Amino acid sequence: MTSRSLKSVVLYIGLIGGMIISMFPFYWLIVMSTRTTSDIYTFPPKLWFGGEMWSNITRVLQQIDFWGAFLNTLFVAGMVTILVLFFDSLAGFAFAKFEFPGKKWLFVLLIATMMVPSQLSLVPSFVLMATFGWVGSFKALIIPGMVNAFGIFWIRQYATESIPNDLLDAGRIDGCNFFRLYWNVALPILRPAFAFLGAFTFIGVWNDYLWPLIVLTDERKYTLQIALSQLNGLYNTDYAMVIAGTLLAVIPLIIMFLFISRQFISDIAAGAVKD
Amino acid sequence: MNPDPGAARPDLNQEKSLLSRIWQHRALYIAISPFYLLFAVFGLFPIGFSLYLAFHKWDGIGVMTYNGLNNFKYLLSDVEFWQAVGNTFMIWIYSTIPMLFFALIIAFLLHAPFVKFKTLFRVGYFLPNVTSIVAVAIIFGALFANNYGFLNYLLQSVGLPVVEWLNAPWGIKVAISSMVVWRWTGYNAVIYLAGLQSIPNTLYEAAKIDGASAIQSFFRITIPMLRPVILFTVITSTIGGMQLFTEPQILVGNDGGAGAAGMTIVLYLYRESFINNYFGYGAAVGWGMFLIIALFSIVNWKLVQGKSS
């Protein structure tokens, strides 16, 4: 009994120690955002909260169009997420539950596209956007990302297991065509899979940096990450403000994640272990 | 009973032509077509075009001139490119080894049957992964700051000399690597934990009956059973590690910081293409990167697979 309780003490010390390291940068971010810049530039660093948070946030809102960037990000991430859910589920459902000529070959092609690193085509993709006149427009962010192989693969796995064939047959007898079957039978059943794919897509687009950095030229179209990097580069001296801006940009995502975390983490783990 | 509703009705028109069968299934093709159309336009075409560009000299505005193999010849002798390759590998090693090691330890601790608050720990460890890299880079910039950074405070308070992290080539690499470790350890731990949970308990019980020690069953059961999961994490962190961009770009800027120690391959690709406007050369760098990633992934795959067999 004592050896077991000793073991559990060691175990908890390890787990809590790791947790402190994992959480510390968040804590310090909050502390720094409540301090003045000169507080941040003192040694030893201040490790407890100050009273400057409101004035720091006020300066962020003056220096950059934070709410504009916030709404831009929300719009782009929201649009991409909705489109991905629609197109990926449509294709995933077709691949999971129907036979058609060339299906196997098309699916192999789909999987193969996942292996191509996107940086390879960075330059030509930009040239393409310039040709279409999409540089500086949200189209450049939304349209290339509105359907993806990973999501189709994910939905196909889920649909294969969760949609009963009898239900599809019943729908067919009632005269439903493919799109009616998708809308009335598949969509309600696929909803739990949407939660994960939606959150995964939304977080990914929200945090995207390289591509928006290349195609967004107009300051009014900046997403949060770009606005944040501008803040970091241009106003280096007002560090407290940069930190407060960072905090503001991080909070919405953390809140969203905390709501869905349990299911999200299980789905990530399941996807990796199944392969 | 037919397992597949698409083929449910007996096909009376077996000899129907392929075209009419395709026409019959047109709704399905419409359903899957967005992906293929989009891939053709934004995936396939840019790849072909980037190969074409790699043989040309172009600043993005003026005339494109044929350049033969010159871009590739230059790439082979480009000291900056090879430094970026070296940096990327160093950062990959600095980050992947501790990251997977800590992830495995955390997973083992969390897997112990008497641990409480498992969900809380999992969420706490996973949270850094959701945070944007831009934000992470800004926070870590403050942690590693030369003069007022938190790490230097820690060093000083235990009587060690302060380190100018962002002025030393190895310091920059450590700073970048620690961002990767911080962001991805929890993610990998969650995956290892799922792998551990999928190992059937009966295996351990049988080993125990046969008189195996805890260490023996760890190396004979746990590690072999985890092999596919470990392979998965090694491959994903290799691909991720080769594509590092945001961390160094925010932390040390487009030139890679002191001695270009933080210049990674993708940062170099970005700088040559979009800061210096060498579009043709940028495309060649992209192909160089692609070859290196492909080669490296194959070697990696062989190593991880071969080691345990």
Coordinates of C-alpha atoms in Angstrom, one line a residue:
Chain A
M1 CA 0.0 0.0 0.0
T2 CA 2.8 2.5 0.9
S3 CA 4.7 1.7 -2.3
R4 CA 1.6 2.3 -4.3
S5 CA 0.9 5.6 -2.6
L6 CA 4.5 6.6 -3.1
K7 CA 4.1 5.7 -6.7
S8 CA 1.0 7.9 -7.0
V9 CA 2.8 10.8 -5.3
V10 CA 5.6 10.7 -7.9
L11 CA 3.1 10.3 -10.6
Y12 CA 1.1 13.4 -9.6
I13 CA 4.2 15.4 -9.1
G14 CA 5.2 14.6 -12.7
L15 CA 1.8 15.3 -14.1
I16 CA 1.3 18.6 -12.2
G17 CA 4.9 19.7 -13.0
G18 CA 4.2 19.1 -16.7
M19 CA 0.9 20.9 -16.5
I20 CA 2.6 24.0 -14.9
I21 CA 5.1 24.2 -17.7
S22 CA 2.2 23.7 -20.2
M23 CA 0.2 26.5 -18.6
F24 CA 2.9 28.9 -17.6
P25 CA 3.2 30.8 -20.9
F26 CA -0.6 31.5 -20.8
Y27 CA -0.3 32.8 -17.2
W28 CA 2.7 35.0 -18.1
L29 CA 0.9 36.3 -21.1
I30 CA -2.0 37.5 -18.9
V31 CA 0.5 38.9 -16.3
M32 CA 2.4 40.9 -19.0
S33 CA -0.8 42.2 -20.5
T34 CA -1.7 43.8 -17.1
R35 CA 1.7 45.6 -16.9
T36 CA 3.3 48.7 -18.4
T37 CA 6.0 48.2 -21.0
S38 CA 8.6 49.5 -18.6
D39 CA 7.4 46.9 -16.1
I40 CA 8.0 44.2 -18.7
Y41 CA 11.5 45.6 -19.4
T42 CA 12.6 45.4 -15.7
F43 CA 14.7 42.7 -14.2
P44 CA 13.7 40.5 -12.4
P45 CA 10.4 40.2 -14.3
K46 CA 7.1 40.9 -12.5
L47 CA 5.3 37.7 -11.9
W48 CA 2.0 39.1 -10.5
F49 CA -0.8 41.0 -12.1
G50 CA -0.6 44.8 -12.4
G51 CA -3.4 47.2 -13.2
E52 CA -2.7 48.3 -16.8
M53 CA -4.8 45.8 -18.7
W54 CA -7.5 48.2 -19.7
S55 CA -5.1 50.9 -20.9
N56 CA -3.1 48.3 -22.9
I57 CA -6.2 47.0 -24.6
T58 CA -7.4 50.6 -25.3
R59 CA -4.1 51.2 -27.1
V60 CA -4.4 48.0 -29.1
L61 CA -7.8 49.2 -30.3
Q62 CA -6.4 52.5 -31.3
Q63 CA -3.3 51.2 -33.1
I64 CA -5.0 48.5 -35.2
D65 CA -8.5 47.9 -36.3
F66 CA -8.7 44.9 -34.0
W67 CA -12.5 44.4 -34.3
G68 CA -12.2 44.7 -38.1
A69 CA -9.5 42.0 -38.1
F70 CA -11.5 39.9 -35.7
L71 CA -14.6 40.1 -38.0
N72 CA -12.4 39.4 -41.1
T73 CA -11.0 36.2 -39.4
L74 CA -14.5 35.2 -38.2
F75 CA -15.9 35.6 -41.7
V76 CA -13.1 33.8 -43.5
A77 CA -12.9 30.9 -40.9
G78 CA -16.7 30.7 -40.8
M79 CA -17.2 30.6 -44.6
V80 CA -14.4 28.0 -45.1
T81 CA -15.8 25.9 -42.3
I82 CA -19.4 25.9 -43.7
L83 CA -18.2 25.2 -47.2
V84 CA -15.8 22.4 -46.1
L85 CA -18.5 20.7 -44.1
F86 CA -20.9 20.8 -47.0
F87 CA -18.6 19.7 -49.8
D88 CA -16.6 17.2 -47.8
S89 CA -19.7 15.5 -46.4
L90 CA -21.3 15.4 -49.9
A91 CA -18.2 13.7 -51.3
G92 CA -17.6 11.6 -48.2
F93 CA -21.1 10.3 -48.3
A94 CA -20.9 9.4 -52.0
F95 CA -17.6 7.5 -51.4
A96 CA -18.9 5.7 -48.4
K97 CA -22.2 4.4 -49.5
F98 CA -22.4 4.3 -53.3
E99 CA -20.7 2.4 -56.2
F100 CA -19.8 4.2 -59.4
P101 CA -17.4 3.6 -62.2
G102 CA -13.8 4.7 -61.3
K103 CA -14.6 5.1 -57.6
K104 CA -11.6 3.2 -56.4
W105 CA -9.2 5.0 -58.6
L106 CA -10.7 8.4 -57.7
F107 CA -10.3 7.7 -54.1
V108 CA -6.7 6.7 -54.4
L109 CA -6.0 9.9 -56.2
L110 CA -7.7 11.8 -53.4
I111 CA -5.5 10.2 -50.8
A112 CA -2.4 10.8 -52.9
T113 CA -3.1 14.6 -53.0
M114 CA -2.6 14.7 -49.3
M115 CA 1.1 14.0 -49.7
V116 CA 1.9 17.1 -51.8
P117 CA 3.4 19.8 -49.6
S118 CA 1.6 23.1 -50.1
Q119 CA 4.8 25.2 -50.0
L120 CA 5.9 23.6 -53.3
S121 CA 3.2 25.6 -55.1
L122 CA 3.4 28.7 -53.1
V123 CA 4.8 30.9 -55.9
P124 CA 2.5 29.7 -58.7
S125 CA -0.5 29.8 -56.4
F126 CA 0.2 33.4 -55.8
V127 CA 0.7 34.1 -59.5
L128 CA -2.6 32.3 -60.1
M129 CA -4.4 34.6 -57.6
A130 CA -2.9 37.6 -59.2
T131 CA -4.1 36.4 -62.6
F132 CA -7.6 35.9 -61.2
G133 CA -7.4 39.3 -59.6
W134 CA -8.0 37.7 -56.2
V135 CA -4.9 39.1 -54.5
G136 CA -6.0 41.2 -51.6
S137 CA -9.5 39.6 -51.6
F138 CA -11.0 37.0 -49.2
K139 CA -11.6 34.9 -52.3
A140 CA -7.9 33.9 -52.2
L141 CA -8.4 32.6 -48.7
I142 CA -11.8 31.0 -49.0
I143 CA -12.0 29.4 -52.4
P144 CA -8.8 27.3 -52.4
G145 CA -9.7 26.0 -49.0
M146 CA -13.4 25.2 -49.4
V147 CA -13.0 21.4 -49.8
N148 CA -10.2 19.2 -48.7
A149 CA -9.1 15.6 -49.0
F150 CA -8.6 15.1 -45.2
G151 CA -12.2 16.0 -44.5
I152 CA -13.6 13.8 -47.3
F153 CA -11.6 10.9 -45.9
W154 CA -12.7 11.6 -42.4
I155 CA -16.4 11.8 -43.3
R156 CA -16.2 8.7 -45.4
Q157 CA -14.9 6.7 -42.5
Y158 CA -17.6 8.0 -40.3
A159 CA -20.4 7.6 -42.8
T160 CA -19.4 4.0 -43.7
E161 CA -19.9 2.9 -40.1
S162 CA -22.8 5.1 -39.0
I163 CA -25.3 5.3 -41.9
P164 CA -27.4 2.1 -42.0
N165 CA -27.9 0.8 -45.5
D166 CA -31.5 -0.2 -44.7
L167 CA -32.3 3.5 -44.1
L168 CA -30.9 4.4 -47.5
D169 CA -32.9 1.6 -49.2
A170 CA -36.1 2.8 -47.5
G171 CA -35.4 6.3 -48.8
R172 CA -34.8 4.9 -52.2
I173 CA -38.1 3.1 -52.2
D174 CA -39.8 6.4 -51.3
G175 CA -38.3 7.8 -54.4
C176 CA -35.4 9.8 -53.0
N177 CA -32.6 10.7 -55.4
F178 CA -29.0 11.0 -54.2
F179 CA -29.3 14.6 -53.0
R180 CA -32.5 13.9 -51.1
L181 CA -30.8 10.9 -49.4
Y182 CA -27.9 13.2 -48.5
W183 CA -30.1 16.0 -47.2
N184 CA -32.7 13.9 -45.4
V185 CA -30.9 10.7 -44.3
A186 CA -27.1 11.4 -44.2
L187 CA -26.9 14.9 -42.8
P188 CA -28.7 14.3 -39.5
I189 CA -26.6 11.2 -38.9
L190 CA -23.3 12.9 -39.8
R191 CA -23.8 15.7 -37.4
P192 CA -21.5 14.4 -34.7
A193 CA -18.7 14.1 -37.3
F194 CA -19.4 17.7 -38.3
A195 CA -18.5 18.9 -34.8
F196 CA -14.9 17.7 -35.1
L197 CA -14.3 18.5 -38.7
G198 CA -15.8 21.9 -38.2
A199 CA -13.7 22.8 -35.2
F200 CA -10.6 21.4 -36.8
T201 CA -11.1 23.5 -39.9
F202 CA -12.1 26.6 -38.0
I203 CA -9.1 26.5 -35.7
G204 CA -6.8 25.8 -38.7
V205 CA -8.1 28.8 -40.7
W206 CA -8.1 31.0 -37.7
N207 CA -4.5 30.4 -37.0
D208 CA -3.3 30.3 -40.7
Y209 CA -0.4 32.7 -41.2
L210 CA 1.8 32.1 -44.3
W211 CA -0.9 32.2 -47.0
P212 CA -2.8 35.2 -45.7
L213 CA 0.6 37.0 -45.3
I214 CA 1.2 36.5 -49.0
V215 CA -2.2 37.3 -50.5
L216 CA -3.6 40.0 -48.1
T217 CA -2.3 43.3 -49.3
D218 CA -5.0 45.6 -48.0
E219 CA -4.8 46.5 -44.3
R220 CA -8.6 46.5 -44.0
K221 CA -8.7 42.9 -45.0
Y222 CA -6.1 41.7 -42.5
T223 CA -6.9 38.6 -40.4
L224 CA -6.0 38.6 -36.7
Q225 CA -2.7 36.7 -37.2
I226 CA -1.5 39.2 -39.8
A227 CA -2.7 42.2 -37.7
L228 CA -0.9 40.7 -34.7
S229 CA 2.4 40.2 -36.6
Q230 CA 2.1 43.8 -37.8
L231 CA 1.6 45.0 -34.3
N232 CA 4.6 43.0 -33.2
G233 CA 6.8 44.4 -36.0
L234 CA 5.8 48.0 -36.1
Y235 CA 5.2 49.0 -32.5
N236 CA 8.1 47.1 -30.9
T237 CA 8.6 49.7 -28.2
D238 CA 5.1 49.4 -26.8
Y239 CA 5.5 45.8 -25.8
A240 CA 2.7 45.8 -23.3
M241 CA 0.3 46.7 -26.0
V242 CA 1.6 43.9 -28.3
I243 CA 1.1 41.4 -25.5
A244 CA -2.4 42.7 -24.8
G245 CA -3.3 42.3 -28.5
T246 CA -1.9 38.7 -28.4
L247 CA -4.1 37.9 -25.4
L248 CA -7.2 39.3 -27.2
A249 CA -6.5 37.2 -30.3
V250 CA -6.0 34.0 -28.3
I251 CA -8.9 34.2 -26.0
P252 CA -11.8 33.4 -28.4
L253 CA -10.1 30.3 -29.6
I254 CA -9.4 29.0 -26.1
I255 CA -12.9 29.6 -25.0
M256 CA -14.2 27.7 -28.1
F257 CA -11.8 24.9 -27.5
L258 CA -12.7 24.5 -23.8
F259 CA -16.3 23.9 -24.8
I260 CA -15.6 21.2 -27.3
S261 CA -12.2 19.9 -25.9
R262 CA -13.3 16.5 -24.6
Q263 CA -14.8 15.3 -27.9
F264 CA -12.2 17.1 -30.0
I265 CA -9.2 15.4 -28.3
S266 CA -10.9 12.0 -28.5
D267 CA -11.5 12.4 -32.2
I268 CA -7.9 13.5 -32.9
A269 CA -6.6 10.5 -30.9
A270 CA -9.0 8.1 -32.6
G271 CA -8.0 9.3 -36.1
A272 CA -4.3 8.8 -35.4
V273 CA -4.6 5.4 -33.8
K274 CA -6.9 3.9 -36.4
D275 CA -4.4 4.5 -39.2
Chain B
M1 CA -29.3 -8.6 -48.8
N2 CA -26.9 -6.3 -50.5
P3 CA -24.2 -4.5 -48.5
D4 CA -24.2 -1.6 -50.9
P5 CA -27.3 0.3 -51.8
G6 CA -25.7 1.8 -54.8
A7 CA -25.4 -1.6 -56.3
A8 CA -28.6 -2.8 -54.6
R9 CA -30.8 -3.5 -57.5
P10 CA -29.7 -6.3 -59.8
D11 CA -28.1 -4.7 -62.8
L12 CA -30.2 -5.8 -65.7
N13 CA -28.2 -3.7 -68.1
Q14 CA -24.7 -5.3 -67.6
E15 CA -23.8 -4.6 -71.2
K16 CA -24.7 -0.9 -71.0
S17 CA -21.8 1.2 -72.2
L18 CA -19.5 2.9 -69.7
L19 CA -20.7 6.3 -70.8
S20 CA -24.3 5.5 -70.0
R21 CA -23.3 4.1 -66.6
I22 CA -21.5 7.3 -65.9
W23 CA -24.5 9.3 -66.9
Q24 CA -26.7 7.1 -64.7
H25 CA -24.4 8.0 -61.7
R26 CA -24.1 11.6 -62.6
A27 CA -25.3 12.9 -59.2
L28 CA -22.5 11.1 -57.5
Y29 CA -19.9 12.6 -59.8
I30 CA -21.4 16.0 -59.2
A31 CA -21.1 15.4 -55.4
I32 CA -17.4 14.5 -55.6
S33 CA -16.4 16.9 -58.4
P34 CA -15.7 20.1 -56.3
F35 CA -12.6 18.5 -54.8
Y36 CA -11.2 17.4 -58.1
L37 CA -11.9 20.7 -59.8
L38 CA -10.4 22.6 -57.0
F39 CA -7.4 20.3 -56.9
A40 CA -6.8 20.7 -60.6
V41 CA -6.9 24.5 -60.4
F42 CA -5.2 25.1 -57.1
G43 CA -3.1 22.0 -56.7
L44 CA -2.1 20.3 -60.0
F45 CA -1.8 23.4 -62.1
P46 CA 0.5 25.3 -59.6
I47 CA 2.7 22.2 -59.4
G48 CA 3.1 22.0 -63.1
F49 CA 3.6 25.8 -63.3
S50 CA 6.2 25.8 -60.5
L51 CA 8.2 23.3 -62.5
Y52 CA 8.0 25.6 -65.6
L53 CA 8.9 28.6 -63.4
A54 CA 11.9 26.8 -61.9
F55 CA 13.5 26.8 -65.4
H56 CA 12.9 30.6 -65.8
K57 CA 14.0 33.8 -64.5
W58 CA 11.2 36.1 -63.4
D59 CA 10.6 38.9 -60.9
G60 CA 6.8 38.5 -61.1
I61 CA 6.3 41.7 -63.2
G62 CA 8.7 41.8 -66.1
V63 CA 9.3 39.3 -68.9
M64 CA 9.9 35.6 -68.1
T65 CA 13.2 34.5 -69.6
Y66 CA 14.2 30.9 -70.1
N67 CA 17.1 30.0 -67.7
G68 CA 17.7 26.4 -68.3
L69 CA 19.1 24.5 -65.4
N70 CA 20.7 27.7 -63.9
N71 CA 18.3 28.0 -61.0
F72 CA 19.0 24.4 -60.0
K73 CA 22.7 24.8 -60.5
Y74 CA 22.7 27.9 -58.3
L75 CA 20.6 26.0 -55.7
L76 CA 23.2 23.3 -55.4
S77 CA 25.9 25.9 -54.7
D78 CA 23.8 28.3 -52.7
V79 CA 25.4 28.5 -49.2
E80 CA 22.3 30.2 -47.7
F81 CA 20.0 27.4 -49.0
W82 CA 22.2 24.7 -47.5
Q83 CA 22.5 26.6 -44.3
A84 CA 18.7 26.7 -44.2
V85 CA 18.6 23.0 -44.7
G86 CA 21.1 22.4 -41.9
N87 CA 19.2 24.8 -39.6
T88 CA 15.9 23.0 -40.3
F89 CA 17.4 19.6 -39.5
M90 CA 19.0 20.9 -36.3
I91 CA 15.7 22.5 -35.1
W92 CA 13.9 19.3 -36.1
I93 CA 16.3 17.2 -33.9
Y94 CA 16.2 19.7 -31.0
S95 CA 12.4 19.6 -31.0
T96 CA 11.3 16.1 -32.1
I97 CA 13.5 14.1 -29.6
P98 CA 12.4 15.9 -26.4
M99 CA 8.9 16.3 -27.7
L100 CA 8.2 12.6 -28.3
F101 CA 10.1 11.6 -25.2
F102 CA 8.1 13.9 -22.9
A103 CA 4.9 12.9 -24.7
L104 CA 5.6 9.2 -24.0
I105 CA 6.2 9.9 -20.3
I106 CA 3.1 12.0 -20.0
A107 CA 1.1 9.3 -21.7
F108 CA 2.4 6.7 -19.4
L109 CA 1.7 8.7 -16.3
L110 CA -1.9 9.5 -17.5
H111 CA -2.4 5.8 -18.4
A112 CA -1.9 4.7 -14.8
P113 CA -5.3 3.3 -13.7
F114 CA -5.4 5.3 -10.4
V115 CA -4.9 8.8 -11.8
K116 CA -7.8 11.1 -11.3
F117 CA -8.8 14.2 -13.3
K118 CA -7.6 12.5 -16.6
T119 CA -9.8 14.8 -18.7
L120 CA -8.5 17.9 -17.0
F121 CA -4.9 16.9 -17.6
R122 CA -5.5 16.0 -21.2
V123 CA -7.2 19.4 -21.9
G124 CA -4.4 21.2 -20.1
Y125 CA -1.7 19.5 -22.0
F126 CA -3.5 19.9 -25.3
L127 CA -4.3 23.6 -24.9
P128 CA -1.0 24.9 -26.3
N129 CA -1.8 23.2 -29.6
V130 CA -4.8 25.3 -30.2
T131 CA -3.0 28.6 -29.7
S132 CA -1.9 30.4 -32.8
I133 CA 1.7 30.2 -33.7
V134 CA 2.0 33.9 -34.1
A135 CA 0.8 34.3 -30.5
V136 CA 3.2 31.6 -29.3
A137 CA 6.1 33.2 -31.1
I138 CA 5.4 36.6 -29.4
I139 CA 5.1 35.0 -26.0
F140 CA 8.3 33.0 -26.5
G141 CA 10.1 36.1 -27.7
A142 CA 9.4 37.5 -24.3
L143 CA 10.5 34.3 -22.5
F144 CA 13.8 34.2 -24.3
A145 CA 14.5 37.9 -24.5
N146 CA 18.2 38.7 -24.1
N147 CA 18.0 41.2 -21.3
Y148 CA 14.7 40.9 -19.5
G149 CA 13.5 37.5 -20.5
F150 CA 12.0 35.1 -18.0
L151 CA 14.5 32.4 -18.7
N152 CA 17.4 34.6 -18.0
Y153 CA 15.7 35.5 -14.7
L154 CA 15.5 31.8 -13.9
L155 CA 19.2 31.3 -14.8
Q156 CA 20.3 34.2 -12.7
S157 CA 18.2 33.2 -9.7
V158 CA 20.0 29.9 -9.5
G159 CA 23.4 31.6 -9.9
L160 CA 24.1 30.9 -13.6
P161 CA 25.2 33.5 -16.1
V162 CA 22.5 35.0 -18.4
V163 CA 22.5 33.8 -22.0
E164 CA 21.9 36.1 -25.0
W165 CA 19.5 33.6 -26.5
L166 CA 18.5 35.6 -29.5
N167 CA 22.1 36.6 -30.4
A168 CA 23.6 33.1 -30.3
P169 CA 23.1 30.7 -33.2
W170 CA 22.3 27.8 -30.9
G171 CA 20.2 30.0 -28.7
I172 CA 17.9 30.9 -31.6
K173 CA 17.5 27.3 -32.5
V174 CA 16.7 26.3 -28.9
A175 CA 14.1 29.1 -28.7
I176 CA 12.4 28.0 -32.0
S177 CA 12.6 24.3 -30.9
S178 CA 11.0 25.0 -27.5
M179 CA 8.0 26.6 -29.2
V180 CA 7.5 23.4 -31.2
V181 CA 8.0 21.3 -28.1
W182 CA 5.6 23.4 -26.1
R183 CA 2.9 23.3 -28.8
W184 CA 3.1 19.7 -29.8
T185 CA 4.1 17.6 -26.7
G186 CA 0.5 17.5 -25.5
Y187 CA -0.9 16.6 -28.9
N188 CA 1.5 13.7 -29.2
A189 CA 0.8 12.6 -25.6
V190 CA -2.9 12.4 -26.4
I191 CA -2.1 10.2 -29.3
Y192 CA 0.3 7.9 -27.4
L193 CA -2.3 7.7 -24.6
A194 CA -4.9 6.5 -27.1
G195 CA -2.4 3.9 -28.4
L196 CA -1.7 2.7 -24.9
Q197 CA -5.4 2.3 -24.2
S198 CA -5.9 0.2 -27.3
I199 CA -3.4 -2.4 -26.1
P200 CA -5.5 -5.3 -24.7
N201 CA -5.0 -5.9 -21.0
T202 CA -5.0 -9.7 -21.5
L203 CA -1.5 -9.4 -23.0
Y204 CA -0.1 -8.0 -19.8
E205 CA -1.9 -10.5 -17.7
A206 CA -0.6 -13.4 -19.8
A207 CA 3.0 -12.0 -19.5
K208 CA 2.6 -11.7 -15.8
I209 CA 1.5 -15.3 -15.5
D210 CA 4.6 -16.3 -17.5
G211 CA 6.7 -14.4 -14.9
A212 CA 7.6 -11.4 -17.0
S213 CA 8.8 -8.3 -15.1
A214 CA 7.3 -4.8 -15.6
I215 CA 10.4 -3.8 -17.6
Q216 CA 10.2 -6.9 -19.8
S217 CA 6.5 -6.4 -20.6
F218 CA 7.3 -2.7 -21.4
F219 CA 9.9 -3.6 -24.0
R220 CA 8.2 -6.8 -25.2
I221 CA 4.6 -5.7 -25.3
T222 CA 4.1 -1.9 -24.9
I223 CA 6.8 -0.7 -27.3
P224 CA 6.0 -3.2 -30.2
M225 CA 2.3 -2.6 -29.8
L226 CA 2.9 1.2 -29.9
R227 CA 5.1 1.0 -33.0
P228 CA 2.5 2.1 -35.5
V229 CA 1.5 5.0 -33.3
I230 CA 5.1 6.0 -32.8
L231 CA 5.7 5.8 -36.5
F232 CA 2.7 8.1 -37.1
T233 CA 4.0 10.7 -34.7
V234 CA 7.5 10.5 -36.2
I235 CA 6.2 11.0 -39.7
T236 CA 3.9 13.8 -38.8
S237 CA 6.5 15.7 -36.8
T238 CA 9.0 15.2 -39.6
I239 CA 6.6 16.8 -42.1
G240 CA 5.8 19.5 -39.7
G241 CA 9.4 20.1 -38.8
M242 CA 10.5 20.5 -42.4
Q243 CA 7.8 23.1 -43.0
L244 CA 8.6 25.4 -40.0
F245 CA 8.0 29.0 -41.0
T246 CA 5.9 31.1 -38.6
E247 CA 8.0 30.5 -35.5
P248 CA 11.3 31.8 -36.9
Q249 CA 9.6 34.5 -39.0
I250 CA 7.9 36.1 -36.0
L251 CA 10.8 35.5 -33.6
V252 CA 13.8 36.6 -35.7
G253 CA 12.4 38.1 -38.9
N254 CA 12.8 37.4 -42.6
D255 CA 16.6 37.1 -42.5
G256 CA 16.7 34.4 -39.8
G257 CA 18.2 36.5 -37.0
A258 CA 21.8 36.6 -35.9
G259 CA 24.0 34.6 -38.3
A260 CA 20.8 33.5 -40.1
A261 CA 20.6 30.8 -37.4
G262 CA 16.8 30.8 -37.6
M263 CA 16.6 30.6 -41.4
T264 CA 14.5 27.6 -42.2
I265 CA 13.9 26.2 -45.7
V266 CA 10.3 27.6 -46.0
L267 CA 11.5 30.9 -44.6
Y268 CA 14.2 31.0 -47.2
L269 CA 11.6 30.1 -49.9
Y270 CA 9.4 32.9 -48.7
R271 CA 12.2 35.4 -48.6
E272 CA 13.6 34.6 -52.0
S273 CA 10.1 34.5 -53.6
F274 CA 8.1 37.3 -51.9
I275 CA 10.7 39.7 -50.4
N276 CA 13.4 39.5 -53.1
N277 CA 10.9 38.7 -55.9
Y278 CA 13.0 35.9 -57.4
F279 CA 10.0 33.9 -58.4
G280 CA 11.8 31.5 -60.7
Y281 CA 14.5 30.8 -58.1
G282 CA 11.8 30.5 -55.4
A283 CA 10.1 27.8 -57.4
A284 CA 13.4 25.9 -57.7
V285 CA 13.9 26.2 -53.9
G286 CA 10.4 24.7 -53.5
W287 CA 11.5 21.7 -55.6
G288 CA 14.7 21.3 -53.7
M289 CA 12.6 21.3 -50.5
F290 CA 10.2 18.7 -51.9
L291 CA 13.1 16.4 -52.8
I292 CA 14.7 16.7 -49.4
I293 CA 11.4 16.1 -47.6
A294 CA 10.6 13.1 -49.7
L295 CA 14.1 11.6 -49.2
F296 CA 14.1 12.3 -45.6
S297 CA 10.7 10.8 -45.0
I298 CA 11.7 7.6 -46.8
V299 CA 14.9 7.3 -44.7
N300 CA 12.9 8.1 -41.6
W301 CA 10.3 5.5 -42.4
K302 CA 12.9 2.8 -43.0
L303 CA 14.8 3.7 -39.8
V304 CA 11.7 3.6 -37.5
Q305 CA 10.3 0.5 -39.1
G306 CA 13.7 -1.3 -39.2
K307 CA 14.7 -0.6 -35.6
S308 CA 12.1 -2.7 -34.0
S309 CA 12.0 -5.6 -36.4

